[in-house]
JSON list of C-alpha atoms in Angstrom, two decimals:
[
{"chain": "A", "resi": 14, "resn": "MET", "atom": "CA", "xyz": [-37.78, 87.89, -9.63]},
{"chain": "A", "resi": 15, "resn": "LEU", "atom": "CA", "xyz": [-36.88, 87.01, -6.05]},
{"chain": "A", "resi": 16, "resn": "GLY", "atom": "CA", "xyz": [-35.34, 89.64, -3.80]},
{"chain": "A", "resi": 17, "resn": "ASP", "atom": "CA", "xyz": [-31.86, 88.16, -3.69]},
{"chain": "A", "resi": 18, "resn": "ASP", "atom": "CA", "xyz": [-31.82, 87.62, -7.45]},
{"chain": "A", "resi": 19, "resn": "ALA", "atom": "CA", "xyz": [-33.05, 91.17, -8.04]},
{"chain": "A", "resi": 20, "resn": "GLU", "atom": "CA", "xyz": [-30.19, 92.51, -5.92]},
{"chain": "A", "resi": 21, "resn": "LEU", "atom": "CA", "xyz": [-27.66, 90.32, -7.69]},
{"chain": "A", "resi": 22, "resn": "THR", "atom": "CA", "xyz": [-28.98, 91.40, -11.09]},
{"chain": "A", "resi": 23, "resn": "ALA", "atom": "CA", "xyz": [-28.67, 95.05, -10.07]},
{"chain": "A", "resi": 24, "resn": "ALA", "atom": "CA", "xyz": [-25.11, 94.42, -8.88]},
{"chain": "A", "resi": 25, "resn": "LEU", "atom": "CA", "xyz": [-24.31, 92.73, -12.19]},
{"chain": "A", "resi": 26, "resn": "ARG", "atom": "CA", "xyz": [-25.54, 95.76, -14.13]},
{"chain": "A", "resi": 27, "resn": "ALA", "atom": "CA", "xyz": [-23.42, 98.07, -11.99]},
{"chain": "A", "resi": 28, "resn": "ALA", "atom": "CA", "xyz": [-20.39, 95.80, -12.33]},
{"chain": "A", "resi": 29, "resn": "GLN", "atom": "CA", "xyz": [-20.76, 95.85, -16.10]},
{"chain": "A", "resi": 30, "resn": "ASP", "atom": "CA", "xyz": [-20.69, 99.64, -15.87]},
{"chain": "A", "resi": 31, "resn": "GLY", "atom": "CA", "xyz": [-17.34, 99.43, -14.10]},
{"chain": "A", "resi": 32, "resn": "SER", "atom": "CA", "xyz": [-18.23, 99.43, -10.40]},
{"chain": "A", "resi": 33, "resn": "GLU", "atom": "CA", "xyz": [-15.63, 97.41, -8.50]},
{"chain": "A", "resi": 34, "resn": "THR", "atom": "CA", "xyz": [-17.81, 97.50, -5.37]},
{"chain": "A", "resi": 35, "resn": "ALA", "atom": "CA", "xyz": [-20.64, 95.91, -7.31]},
{"chain": "A", "resi": 36, "resn": "PHE", "atom": "CA", "xyz": [-18.30, 93.28, -8.73]},
{"chain": "A", "resi": 37, "resn": "ARG", "atom": "CA", "xyz": [-17.20, 92.36, -5.21]},
{"chain": "A", "resi": 38, "resn": "THR", "atom": "CA", "xyz": [-20.88, 91.95, -4.32]},
{"chain": "A", "resi": 39, "resn": "VAL", "atom": "CA", "xyz": [-21.34, 89.58, -7.26]},
{"chain": "A", "resi": 40, "resn": "TYR", "atom": "CA", "xyz": [-18.19, 87.67, -6.32]},
{"chain": "A", "resi": 41, "resn": "ARG", "atom": "CA", "xyz": [-19.25, 87.22, -2.70]},
{"chain": "A", "resi": 42, "resn": "ALA", "atom": "CA", "xyz": [-22.71, 86.04, -3.76]},
{"chain": "A", "resi": 43, "resn": "VAL", "atom": "CA", "xyz": [-21.62, 83.50, -6.37]},
{"chain": "A", "resi": 44, "resn": "HIS", "atom": "CA", "xyz": [-18.13, 82.34, -5.45]},
{"chain": "A", "resi": 45, "resn": "PRO", "atom": "CA", "xyz": [-18.81, 79.96, -2.52]},
{"chain": "A", "resi": 46, "resn": "ARG", "atom": "CA", "xyz": [-21.22, 77.78, -4.48]},
{"chain": "A", "resi": 47, "resn": "LEU", "atom": "CA", "xyz": [-19.15, 78.00, -7.65]},
{"chain": "A", "resi": 48, "resn": "LEU", "atom": "CA", "xyz": [-16.12, 76.84, -5.68]},
{"chain": "A", "resi": 49, "resn": "GLY", "atom": "CA", "xyz": [-18.15, 73.90, -4.37]},
{"chain": "A", "resi": 50, "resn": "TYR", "atom": "CA", "xyz": [-18.87, 72.90, -7.97]},
{"chain": "A", "resi": 51, "resn": "VAL", "atom": "CA", "xyz": [-15.22, 73.15, -8.96]},
{"chain": "A", "resi": 52, "resn": "ARG", "atom": "CA", "xyz": [-14.20, 71.04, -5.97]},
{"chain": "A", "resi": 53, "resn": "THR", "atom": "CA", "xyz": [-16.35, 68.15, -7.23]},
{"chain": "A", "resi": 54, "resn": "LEU", "atom": "CA", "xyz": [-14.49, 68.29, -10.54]},
{"chain": "A", "resi": 55, "resn": "VAL", "atom": "CA", "xyz": [-10.84, 68.79, -9.59]},
{"chain": "A", "resi": 56, "resn": "GLY", "atom": "CA", "xyz": [-10.65, 68.05, -5.86]},
{"chain": "A", "resi": 57, "resn": "ASP", "atom": "CA", "xyz": [-9.79, 70.20, -2.87]},
{"chain": "A", "resi": 58, "resn": "HIS", "atom": "CA", "xyz": [-6.12, 70.74, -3.69]},
{"chain": "A", "resi": 59, "resn": "ASP", "atom": "CA", "xyz": [-6.65, 72.51, -7.01]},
{"chain": "A", "resi": 60, "resn": "ALA", "atom": "CA", "xyz": [-10.12, 73.99, -6.58]},
{"chain": "A", "resi": 61, "resn": "GLU", "atom": "CA", "xyz": [-9.00, 77.47, -5.46]},
{"chain": "A", "resi": 62, "resn": "ASP", "atom": "CA", "xyz": [-6.62, 77.86, -8.38]},
{"chain": "A", "resi": 63, "resn": "VAL", "atom": "CA", "xyz": [-9.14, 76.66, -10.97]},
{"chain": "A", "resi": 64, "resn": "ALA", "atom": "CA", "xyz": [-11.87, 78.87, -9.52]},
{"chain": "A", "resi": 65, "resn": "SER", "atom": "CA", "xyz": [-9.45, 81.80, -9.64]},
{"chain": "A", "resi": 66, "resn": "GLU", "atom": "CA", "xyz": [-8.82, 81.19, -13.34]},
{"chain": "A", "resi": 67, "resn": "ALA", "atom": "CA", "xyz": [-12.57, 81.09, -13.90]},
{"chain": "A", "resi": 68, "resn": "TRP", "atom": "CA", "xyz": [-13.10, 84.42, -12.11]},
{"chain": "A", "resi": 69, "resn": "LEU", "atom": "CA", "xyz": [-10.37, 86.06, -14.13]},
{"chain": "A", "resi": 70, "resn": "GLN", "atom": "CA", "xyz": [-12.21, 85.04, -17.30]},
{"chain": "A", "resi": 71, "resn": "ILE", "atom": "CA", "xyz": [-15.55, 86.11, -15.84]},
{"chain": "A", "resi": 72, "resn": "ALA", "atom": "CA", "xyz": [-14.10, 89.53, -15.03]},
{"chain": "A", "resi": 73, "resn": "ARG", "atom": "CA", "xyz": [-12.58, 89.84, -18.48]},
{"chain": "A", "resi": 74, "resn": "ASP", "atom": "CA", "xyz": [-15.75, 88.85, -20.35]},
{"chain": "A", "resi": 75, "resn": "LEU", "atom": "CA", "xyz": [-18.36, 90.40, -18.06]},
{"chain": "A", "resi": 76, "resn": "GLU", "atom": "CA", "xyz": [-19.08, 93.33, -20.38]},
{"chain": "A", "resi": 77, "resn": "ARG", "atom": "CA", "xyz": [-20.26, 90.88, -23.04]},
{"chain": "A", "resi": 78, "resn": "PHE", "atom": "CA", "xyz": [-22.59, 88.98, -20.71]},
{"chain": "A", "resi": 79, "resn": "ASP", "atom": "CA", "xyz": [-26.31, 89.57, -21.25]},
{"chain": "A", "resi": 80, "resn": "GLY", "atom": "CA", "xyz": [-28.84, 88.30, -18.74]},
{"chain": "A", "resi": 81, "resn": "ASP", "atom": "CA", "xyz": [-30.09, 88.31, -15.17]},
{"chain": "A", "resi": 82, "resn": "ALA", "atom": "CA", "xyz": [-28.75, 86.72, -11.99]},
{"chain": "A", "resi": 83, "resn": "ASP", "atom": "CA", "xyz": [-29.98, 83.23, -12.84]},
{"chain": "A", "resi": 84, "resn": "ARG", "atom": "CA", "xyz": [-28.41, 83.30, -16.30]},
{"chain": "A", "resi": 85, "resn": "PHE", "atom": "CA", "xyz": [-25.19, 84.66, -14.77]},
{"chain": "A", "resi": 86, "resn": "ARG", "atom": "CA", "xyz": [-24.91, 81.68, -12.42]},
{"chain": "A", "resi": 87, "resn": "GLY", "atom": "CA", "xyz": [-25.23, 79.34, -15.39]},
{"chain": "A", "resi": 88, "resn": "TRP", "atom": "CA", "xyz": [-22.75, 81.37, -17.45]},
{"chain": "A", "resi": 89, "resn": "ALA", "atom": "CA", "xyz": [-20.24, 81.41, -14.59]},
{"chain": "A", "resi": 90, "resn": "ALA", "atom": "CA", "xyz": [-20.69, 77.67, -14.06]},
{"chain": "A", "resi": 91, "resn": "ARG", "atom": "CA", "xyz": [-19.93, 76.99, -17.74]},
{"chain": "A", "resi": 92, "resn": "ILE", "atom": "CA", "xyz": [-16.74, 79.04, -17.53]},
{"chain": "A", "resi": 93, "resn": "ALA", "atom": "CA", "xyz": [-15.71, 77.25, -14.33]},
{"chain": "A", "resi": 94, "resn": "ARG", "atom": "CA", "xyz": [-16.45, 73.87, -15.90]},
{"chain": "A", "resi": 95, "resn": "ASN", "atom": "CA", "xyz": [-14.35, 74.65, -18.96]},
{"chain": "A", "resi": 96, "resn": "ARG", "atom": "CA", "xyz": [-11.43, 75.74, -16.79]},
{"chain": "A", "resi": 97, "resn": "ALA", "atom": "CA", "xyz": [-11.81, 72.59, -14.68]},
{"chain": "A", "resi": 98, "resn": "LEU", "atom": "CA", "xyz": [-11.92, 70.31, -17.73]},
{"chain": "A", "resi": 99, "resn": "ASP", "atom": "CA", "xyz": [-8.81, 72.01, -19.12]},
{"chain": "A", "resi": 100, "resn": "HIS", "atom": "CA", "xyz": [-7.11, 71.37, -15.79]},
{"chain": "A", "resi": 101, "resn": "ILE", "atom": "CA", "xyz": [-8.20, 67.72, -15.79]},
{"chain": "A", "resi": 102, "resn": "ARG", "atom": "CA", "xyz": [-6.93, 67.21, -19.35]},
{"chain": "A", "resi": 103, "resn": "MET", "atom": "CA", "xyz": [-3.55, 68.65, -18.38]},
{"chain": "A", "resi": 104, "resn": "ARG", "atom": "CA", "xyz": [-3.37, 66.39, -15.35]},
{"chain": "A", "resi": 105, "resn": "GLY", "atom": "CA", "xyz": [-4.70, 63.38, -17.21]},
{"chain": "A", "resi": 106, "resn": "ARG", "atom": "CA", "xyz": [-7.66, 62.26, -15.11]},
{"chain": "A", "resi": 107, "resn": "ARG", "atom": "CA", "xyz": [-10.38, 63.26, -12.67]},
{"chain": "A", "resi": 108, "resn": "PRO", "atom": "CA", "xyz": [-9.11, 63.09, -9.07]},
{"chain": "A", "resi": 109, "resn": "ALA", "atom": "CA", "xyz": [-10.08, 60.25, -6.80]},
{"chain": "A", "resi": 110, "resn": "ILE", "atom": "CA", "xyz": [-11.20, 61.77, -3.51]},
{"chain": "A", "resi": 111, "resn": "GLY", "atom": "CA", "xyz": [-11.26, 59.00, -0.95]},
{"chain": "A", "resi": 112, "resn": "GLY", "atom": "CA", "xyz": [-13.08, 55.71, -1.53]},
{"chain": "A", "resi": 113, "resn": "ASP", "atom": "CA", "xyz": [-14.83, 54.95, -4.77]},
{"chain": "A", "resi": 114, "resn": "GLU", "atom": "CA", "xyz": [-18.23, 54.76, -6.34]},
{"chain": "A", "resi": 115, "resn": "THR", "atom": "CA", "xyz": [-18.84, 51.17, -5.20]},
{"chain": "A", "resi": 116, "resn": "GLU", "atom": "CA", "xyz": [-19.30, 52.41, -1.65]},
{"chain": "A", "resi": 117, "resn": "LEU", "atom": "CA", "xyz": [-22.53, 54.06, -2.79]},
{"chain": "A", "resi": 118, "resn": "ALA", "atom": "CA", "xyz": [-24.09, 50.94, -4.25]},
{"chain": "A", "resi": 119, "resn": "GLY", "atom": "CA", "xyz": [-26.04, 48.15, -2.59]},
{"chain": "A", "resi": 120, "resn": "ARG", "atom": "CA", "xyz": [-26.75, 49.94, 0.69]},
{"chain": "A", "resi": 121, "resn": "PRO", "atom": "CA", "xyz": [-30.36, 50.21, 1.86]},
{"chain": "A", "resi": 122, "resn": "ALA", "atom": "CA", "xyz": [-31.50, 53.78, 2.40]},
{"chain": "A", "resi": 123, "resn": "GLU", "atom": "CA", "xyz": [-33.50, 54.65, 5.51]},
{"chain": "A", "resi": 124, "resn": "SER", "atom": "CA", "xyz": [-35.85, 56.73, 3.37]},
{"chain": "A", "resi": 125, "resn": "ASP", "atom": "CA", "xyz": [-37.17, 56.70, -0.17]},
{"chain": "A", "resi": 126, "resn": "THR", "atom": "CA", "xyz": [-36.46, 60.42, -0.48]},
{"chain": "A", "resi": 127, "resn": "ALA", "atom": "CA", "xyz": [-33.17, 62.26, -0.90]},
{"chain": "A", "resi": 128, "resn": "GLY", "atom": "CA", "xyz": [-34.13, 65.05, 1.46]},
{"chain": "A", "resi": 129, "resn": "GLU", "atom": "CA", "xyz": [-31.41, 64.25, 3.97]},
{"chain": "A", "resi": 130, "resn": "ALA", "atom": "CA", "xyz": [-28.86, 64.29, 1.18]},
{"chain": "A", "resi": 131, "resn": "MET", "atom": "CA", "xyz": [-29.99, 67.68, -0.08]},
{"chain": "A", "resi": 132, "resn": "GLU", "atom": "CA", "xyz": [-29.82, 69.15, 3.42]},
{"chain": "A", "resi": 133, "resn": "ALA", "atom": "CA", "xyz": [-26.21, 68.03, 3.79]},
{"chain": "A", "resi": 134, "resn": "LEU", "atom": "CA", "xyz": [-24.85, 68.88, 0.35]},
{"chain": "A", "resi": 135, "resn": "ALA", "atom": "CA", "xyz": [-22.88, 71.97, 1.28]},
{"chain": "A", "resi": 136, "resn": "THR", "atom": "CA", "xyz": [-20.70, 70.52, 4.02]},
{"chain": "A", "resi": 137, "resn": "ASP", "atom": "CA", "xyz": [-17.07, 69.70, 3.33]},
{"chain": "A", "resi": 138, "resn": "SER", "atom": "CA", "xyz": [-17.53, 65.98, 3.96]},
{"chain": "A", "resi": 139, "resn": "THR", "atom": "CA", "xyz": [-20.58, 65.70, 1.72]},
{"chain": "A", "resi": 140, "resn": "LEU", "atom": "CA", "xyz": [-18.93, 67.55, -1.16]},
{"chain": "A", "resi": 141, "resn": "SER", "atom": "CA", "xyz": [-16.17, 64.95, -0.92]},
{"chain": "A", "resi": 142, "resn": "LEU", "atom": "CA", "xyz": [-18.81, 62.21, -1.07]},
{"chain": "A", "resi": 143, "resn": "ILE", "atom": "CA", "xyz": [-20.41, 63.81, -4.12]},
{"chain": "A", "resi": 144, "resn": "ALA", "atom": "CA", "xyz": [-17.04, 63.68, -5.87]},
{"chain": "A", "resi": 145, "resn": "ARG", "atom": "CA", "xyz": [-17.21, 59.88, -5.62]},
{"chain": "A", "resi": 146, "resn": "LEU", "atom": "CA", "xyz": [-20.34, 59.76, -7.76]},
{"chain": "A", "resi": 147, "resn": "PRO", "atom": "CA", "xyz": [-20.07, 59.22, -11.52]},
{"chain": "A", "resi": 148, "resn": "GLN", "atom": "CA", "xyz": [-19.15, 62.59, -12.97]},
{"chain": "A", "resi": 149, "resn": "ASP", "atom": "CA", "xyz": [-22.50, 63.17, -14.71]},
{"chain": "A", "resi": 150, "resn": "GLN", "atom": "CA", "xyz": [-24.36, 62.59, -11.45]},
{"chain": "A", "resi": 151, "resn": "ALA", "atom": "CA", "xyz": [-21.94, 64.65, -9.36]},
{"chain": "A", "resi": 152, "resn": "GLU", "atom": "CA", "xyz": [-22.15, 67.63, -11.69]},
{"chain": "A", "resi": 153, "resn": "ALA", "atom": "CA", "xyz": [-25.94, 67.44, -11.97]},
{"chain": "A", "resi": 154, "resn": "VAL", "atom": "CA", "xyz": [-26.38, 67.31, -8.19]},
{"chain": "A", "resi": 155, "resn": "VAL", "atom": "CA", "xyz": [-24.06, 70.23, -7.49]},
{"chain": "A", "resi": 156, "resn": "LEU", "atom": "CA", "xyz": [-25.37, 72.42, -10.31]},
{"chain": "A", "resi": 157, "resn": "ARG", "atom": "CA", "xyz": [-29.02, 71.84, -9.35]},
{"chain": "A", "resi": 158, "resn": "VAL", "atom": "CA", "xyz": [-28.76, 71.92, -5.56]},
{"chain": "A", "resi": 159, "resn": "VAL", "atom": "CA", "xyz": [-25.59, 73.79, -4.60]},
{"chain": "A", "resi": 160, "resn": "VAL", "atom": "CA", "xyz": [-25.18, 76.28, -7.45]},
{"chain": "A", "resi": 161, "resn": "GLY", "atom": "CA", "xyz": [-28.95, 76.60, -7.68]},
{"chain": "A", "resi": 162, "resn": "LEU", "atom": "CA", "xyz": [-29.48, 76.24, -11.44]},
{"chain": "A", "resi": 163, "resn": "ASP", "atom": "CA", "xyz": [-32.76, 75.04, -12.91]},
{"chain": "A", "resi": 164, "resn": "ALA", "atom": "CA", "xyz": [-32.71, 71.98, -15.14]},
{"chain": "A", "resi": 165, "resn": "LYS", "atom": "CA", "xyz": [-32.53, 74.04, -18.33]},
{"chain": "A", "resi": 166, "resn": "SER", "atom": "CA", "xyz": [-29.56, 76.14, -17.18]},
{"chain": "A", "resi": 167, "resn": "ALA", "atom": "CA", "xyz": [-27.78, 73.08, -15.81]},
{"chain": "A", "resi": 168, "resn": "ALA", "atom": "CA", "xyz": [-28.35, 71.30, -19.12]},
{"chain": "A", "resi": 169, "resn": "GLU", "atom": "CA", "xyz": [-26.89, 74.23, -21.05]},
{"chain": "A", "resi": 170, "resn": "THR", "atom": "CA", "xyz": [-23.85, 74.15, -18.79]},
{"chain": "A", "resi": 171, "resn": "LEU", "atom": "CA", "xyz": [-23.32, 70.43, -19.34]},
{"chain": "A", "resi": 172, "resn": "GLY", "atom": "CA", "xyz": [-24.35, 70.32, -23.01]},
{"chain": "A", "resi": 173, "resn": "LYS", "atom": "CA", "xyz": [-27.16, 67.85, -22.30]},
{"chain": "A", "resi": 174, "resn": "ARG", "atom": "CA", "xyz": [-30.95, 67.71, -22.39]},
{"chain": "A", "resi": 175, "resn": "PRO", "atom": "CA", "xyz": [-32.83, 68.93, -19.28]},
{"chain": "A", "resi": 176, "resn": "GLY", "atom": "CA", "xyz": [-34.40, 65.50, -18.85]},
{"chain": "A", "resi": 177, "resn": "ALA", "atom": "CA", "xyz": [-31.00, 63.84, -18.77]},
{"chain": "A", "resi": 178, "resn": "VAL", "atom": "CA", "xyz": [-29.81, 66.29, -16.12]},
{"chain": "A", "resi": 179, "resn": "ARG", "atom": "CA", "xyz": [-32.91, 65.69, -13.98]},
{"chain": "A", "resi": 180, "resn": "THR", "atom": "CA", "xyz": [-32.35, 61.94, -14.20]},
{"chain": "A", "resi": 181, "resn": "ALA", "atom": "CA", "xyz": [-28.66, 62.20, -13.31]},
{"chain": "A", "resi": 182, "resn": "ALA", "atom": "CA", "xyz": [-29.44, 64.48, -10.37]},
{"chain": "A", "resi": 183, "resn": "HIS", "atom": "CA", "xyz": [-32.15, 62.13, -9.11]},
{"chain": "A", "resi": 184, "resn": "ARG", "atom": "CA", "xyz": [-29.88, 59.09, -9.32]},
{"chain": "A", "resi": 185, "resn": "GLY", "atom": "CA", "xyz": [-27.01, 60.97, -7.70]},
{"chain": "A", "resi": 186, "resn": "LEU", "atom": "CA", "xyz": [-29.18, 62.14, -4.81]},
{"chain": "A", "resi": 187, "resn": "LYS", "atom": "CA", "xyz": [-30.50, 58.62, -4.22]},
{"chain": "A", "resi": 188, "resn": "ARG", "atom": "CA", "xyz": [-26.99, 57.19, -4.10]},
{"chain": "A", "resi": 189, "resn": "LEU", "atom": "CA", "xyz": [-25.82, 59.99, -1.87]},
{"chain": "A", "resi": 190, "resn": "ALA", "atom": "CA", "xyz": [-28.77, 59.47, 0.50]},
{"chain": "A", "resi": 191, "resn": "GLU", "atom": "CA", "xyz": [-27.82, 55.81, 0.84]},
{"chain": "A", "resi": 192, "resn": "LEU", "atom": "CA", "xyz": [-24.30, 56.70, 1.92]},
{"chain": "A", "resi": 193, "resn": "LEU", "atom": "CA", "xyz": [-25.40, 59.54, 4.19]},
{"chain": "A", "resi": 194, "resn": "SER", "atom": "CA", "xyz": [-27.82, 57.22, 6.00]},
{"chain": "A", "resi": 195, "resn": "CYS", "atom": "CA", "xyz": [-24.72, 55.31, 7.14]},
{"chain": "A", "resi": 196, "resn": "ASP", "atom": "CA", "xyz": [-22.79, 58.48, 8.05]},
{"chain": "A", "resi": 197, "resn": "PRO", "atom": "CA", "xyz": [-24.71, 60.67, 10.54]},
{"chain": "A", "resi": 198, "resn": "GLU", "atom": "CA", "xyz": [-21.76, 63.03, 10.92]},
{"chain": "A", "resi": 199, "resn": "SER", "atom": "CA", "xyz": [-22.20, 64.21, 7.35]},
{"chain": "A", "resi": 200, "resn": "GLY", "atom": "CA", "xyz": [-25.34, 66.19, 8.16]},
{"chain": "A", "resi": 201, "resn": "GLY", "atom": "CA", "xyz": [-25.69, 69.93, 7.74]},
{"chain": "A", "resi": 202, "resn": "GLY", "atom": "CA", "xyz": [-27.84, 72.62, 6.22]},
{"chain": "A", "resi": 203, "resn": "LEU", "atom": "CA", "xyz": [-27.85, 73.55, 2.58]},
{"chain": "A", "resi": 204, "resn": "ASP", "atom": "CA", "xyz": [-26.94, 77.08, 3.56]},
{"chain": "A", "resi": 205, "resn": "ALA", "atom": "CA", "xyz": [-23.89, 75.91, 5.51]},
{"chain": "A", "resi": 206, "resn": "LEU", "atom": "CA", "xyz": [-21.51, 76.43, 2.62]},
{"chain": "A", "resi": 207, "resn": "PRO", "atom": "CA", "xyz": [-17.94, 75.15, 2.82]},
{"chain": "A", "resi": 208, "resn": "PRO", "atom": "CA", "xyz": [-15.71, 77.47, 4.84]},
{"chain": "A", "resi": 209, "resn": "GLN", "atom": "CA", "xyz": [-13.48, 79.50, 2.58]},
{"chain": "A", "resi": 210, "resn": "ARG", "atom": "CA", "xyz": [-9.78, 78.83, 2.80]},
{"chain": "A", "resi": 211, "resn": "GLU", "atom": "CA", "xyz": [-7.34, 81.66, 2.42]},
{"chain": "A", "resi": 212, "resn": "PRO", "atom": "CA", "xyz": [-6.23, 81.82, -1.24]},
{"chain": "A", "resi": 213, "resn": "ARG", "atom": "CA", "xyz": [-3.08, 79.84, -1.97]},
{"chain": "A", "resi": 214, "resn": "GLY", "atom": "CA", "xyz": [-0.39, 80.88, -4.37]},
{"chain": "A", "resi": 215, "resn": "ARG", "atom": "CA", "xyz": [-2.02, 82.42, -7.40]},
{"chain": "A", "resi": 216, "resn": "ALA", "atom": "CA", "xyz": [-5.55, 82.04, -6.06]},
{"chain": "A", "resi": 217, "resn": "VAL", "atom": "CA", "xyz": [-7.49, 85.21, -6.63]},
{"chain": "A", "resi": 218, "resn": "THR", "atom": "CA", "xyz": [-9.48, 87.43, -4.31]},
{"chain": "A", "resi": 219, "resn": "SER", "atom": "CA", "xyz": [-12.41, 89.60, -5.27]},
{"chain": "A", "resi": 220, "resn": "ALA", "atom": "CA", "xyz": [-10.19, 92.66, -4.94]},
{"chain": "A", "resi": 221, "resn": "SER", "atom": "CA", "xyz": [-7.53, 91.25, -7.26]},
{"chain": "A", "resi": 222, "resn": "VAL", "atom": "CA", "xyz": [-10.18, 90.20, -9.76]},
{"chain": "A", "resi": 223, "resn": "THR", "atom": "CA", "xyz": [-11.67, 93.68, -9.92]},
{"chain": "A", "resi": 224, "resn": "HIS", "atom": "CA", "xyz": [-8.21, 95.19, -10.26]},
{"chain": "A", "resi": 225, "resn": "THR", "atom": "CA", "xyz": [-7.47, 92.84, -13.15]},
{"chain": "A", "resi": 226, "resn": "ARG", "atom": "CA", "xyz": [-10.83, 93.63, -14.71]},
{"chain": "A", "resi": 227, "resn": "ALA", "atom": "CA", "xyz": [-10.21, 97.36, -14.56]},
{"chain": "A", "resi": 228, "resn": "ARG", "atom": "CA", "xyz": [-6.78, 96.89, -16.11]},
{"chain": "A", "resi": 229, "resn": "THR", "atom": "CA", "xyz": [-8.15, 94.60, -18.83]},
{"chain": "A", "resi": 230, "resn": "GLN", "atom": "CA", "xyz": [-10.87, 97.11, -19.76]},
{"chain": "A", "resi": 231, "resn": "LYS", "atom": "CA", "xyz": [-8.32, 99.86, -19.99]},
{"chain": "A", "resi": 232, "resn": "ASP", "atom": "CA", "xyz": [-6.18, 97.76, -22.33]},
{"chain": "A", "resi": 233, "resn": "MET", "atom": "CA", "xyz": [-9.09, 96.90, -24.65]}
]
């Protein structure tokens, strides 16, 4: 197990034992990339609120979770996806975030690889571009590259076969690379995660999540 994953797994164990400090560590480690995933599903405007709902459920159900850091990322992604799909059903449709999918088709890429796309995935502008992909491709790309799930975990999250997820991610990255080759300002490192906005309205913070979790455990 890699160092960062070992630390996250240890924090998970402590959080399950009731440590609010450990839960904040888990939140800080997972939230930025989870929020990026939610943004591709519901758009910028609602992402904070949907992610907050997901964290409230994560906090409530954490005692029943069984697994290491990698399994936790997949479990958290499934919860976030369910909350996002509920939100989309209530609203009626997936948001259109600037442009449409046709902008990604028919453009020659400067390279046969999607390396430049992968390097730029975590910037605000590129996450917006990912949201223009067909939903299966957008989700596969973000789960594999931004959230960091392997094909099996991503497939479990999406309810698909690993091979189908690999194919969707590959196609999504190729289309994204084509668009990025025409947009040099979209570059950035994979570690340059989207800057976190201050929570709006009922958006949750790690402190409020741990407070809710402590209260929920007491009531159970």
